[in-house]
GROMACS .gro file of C-alpha atoms in nm:
model
   71
    1ILE     CA    1  -4.353  -8.945  -2.225
    2VAL     CA    2  -3.979  -8.975  -2.230
    3ARG     CA    3  -3.957  -8.737  -1.979
    4LEU     CA    4  -4.211  -8.939  -1.755
    5GLY     CA    5  -4.033  -9.265  -1.860
    6GLU     CA    6  -3.720  -9.073  -1.688
    7ALA     CA    7  -3.890  -8.949  -1.410
    8ALA     CA    8  -4.018  -9.309  -1.301
    9ALA     CA    9  -3.691  -9.480  -1.364
   10HIS     CA   10  -3.463  -9.207  -1.190
   11GLY     CA   11  -3.686  -9.043  -0.984
   12LEU     CA   12  -3.775  -8.691  -0.951
   13ARG     CA   13  -3.521  -8.393  -0.824
   14ASP     CA   14  -3.638  -8.109  -0.659
   15PRO     CA   15  -3.528  -7.782  -0.872
   16ILE     CA   16  -3.349  -7.675  -0.568
   17GLU     CA   17  -3.120  -7.952  -0.550
   18GLN     CA   18  -2.998  -7.868  -0.887
   19ILE     CA   19  -2.950  -7.475  -0.861
   20THR     CA   20  -2.836  -7.500  -0.505
   21PRO     CA   21  -2.451  -7.562  -0.603
   22LEU     CA   22  -2.479  -7.253  -0.843
   23ALA     CA   23  -2.686  -7.029  -0.647
   24ASP     CA   24  -2.442  -7.074  -0.367
   25VAL     CA   25  -2.124  -6.976  -0.563
   26VAL     CA   26  -2.297  -6.668  -0.686
   27VAL     CA   27  -2.364  -6.575  -0.325
   28ARG     CA   28  -1.998  -6.648  -0.216
   29THR     CA   29  -1.837  -6.449  -0.504
   30ARG     CA   30  -2.101  -6.193  -0.399
   31THR     CA   31  -1.986  -6.158  -0.075
   32ALA     CA   32  -1.640  -6.130  -0.165
   33LEU     CA   33  -1.729  -5.823  -0.364
   34ARG     CA   34  -1.887  -5.663  -0.122
   35ARG     CA   35  -1.626  -5.715   0.140
   36ARG     CA   36  -1.412  -5.601  -0.115
   37ARG     CA   37  -1.640  -5.255  -0.142
   38ASP     CA   38  -1.720  -5.294  -0.509
   39PHE     CA   39  -2.063  -5.245  -0.476
   40GLU     CA   40  -2.116  -5.144  -0.854
   41LEU     CA   41  -1.996  -5.494  -0.951
   42ALA     CA   42  -2.209  -5.689  -0.646
   43ASP     CA   43  -2.519  -5.511  -0.775
   44ALA     CA   44  -2.474  -5.597  -1.122
   45LEU     CA   45  -2.432  -5.990  -0.990
   46ARG     CA   46  -2.741  -5.946  -0.844
   47ASP     CA   47  -2.939  -5.782  -1.118
   48ASP     CA   48  -2.787  -6.049  -1.352
   49ALA     CA   49  -2.915  -6.330  -1.087
   50ALA     CA   50  -3.239  -6.166  -1.082
   51HIS     CA   51  -3.313  -6.145  -1.459
   52ALA     CA   52  -3.204  -6.556  -1.460
   53GLY     CA   53  -3.450  -6.600  -1.176
   54LEU     CA   54  -3.240  -6.607  -0.875
   55GLU     CA   55  -3.300  -6.350  -0.637
   56LEU     CA   56  -3.023  -6.237  -0.408
   57ARG     CA   57  -3.117  -6.118  -0.036
   58ASP     CA   58  -2.863  -5.942   0.172
   59PRO     CA   59  -3.021  -5.953   0.532
   60SER     CA   60  -2.766  -5.851   0.836
   61ASP     CA   61  -2.671  -6.218   0.873
   62GLY     CA   62  -2.559  -6.262   0.517
   63THR     CA   63  -2.664  -6.299   0.161
   64THR     CA   64  -2.961  -6.554   0.112
   65TRP     CA   65  -3.111  -6.676  -0.219
   66HIS     CA   66  -3.422  -6.768  -0.339
   67LEU     CA   67  -3.586  -6.868  -0.678
   68LEU     CA   68  -3.831  -6.642  -0.845
   69THR     CA   69  -4.165  -6.823  -0.887
   70ASP     CA   70  -4.299  -6.536  -1.094
   71ARG     CA   71  -4.119  -6.593  -1.405
   0.00000   0.00000   0.00000
């Protein structure tokens, strides 16, 4: 009930808005690691992010992220 009252008073926020700043840091860090050719650490970061519910993808135009929904 308290959370409903807070939502009524302040509005609801999209979870993507909340996670975007952190996800952007993770993507920038992974990109920097890959540029340095530190693939072991870059892959470990990707795996840790996945365990936390953030999937990192590496298409040819740069790393992107998506929230994992099957958690």
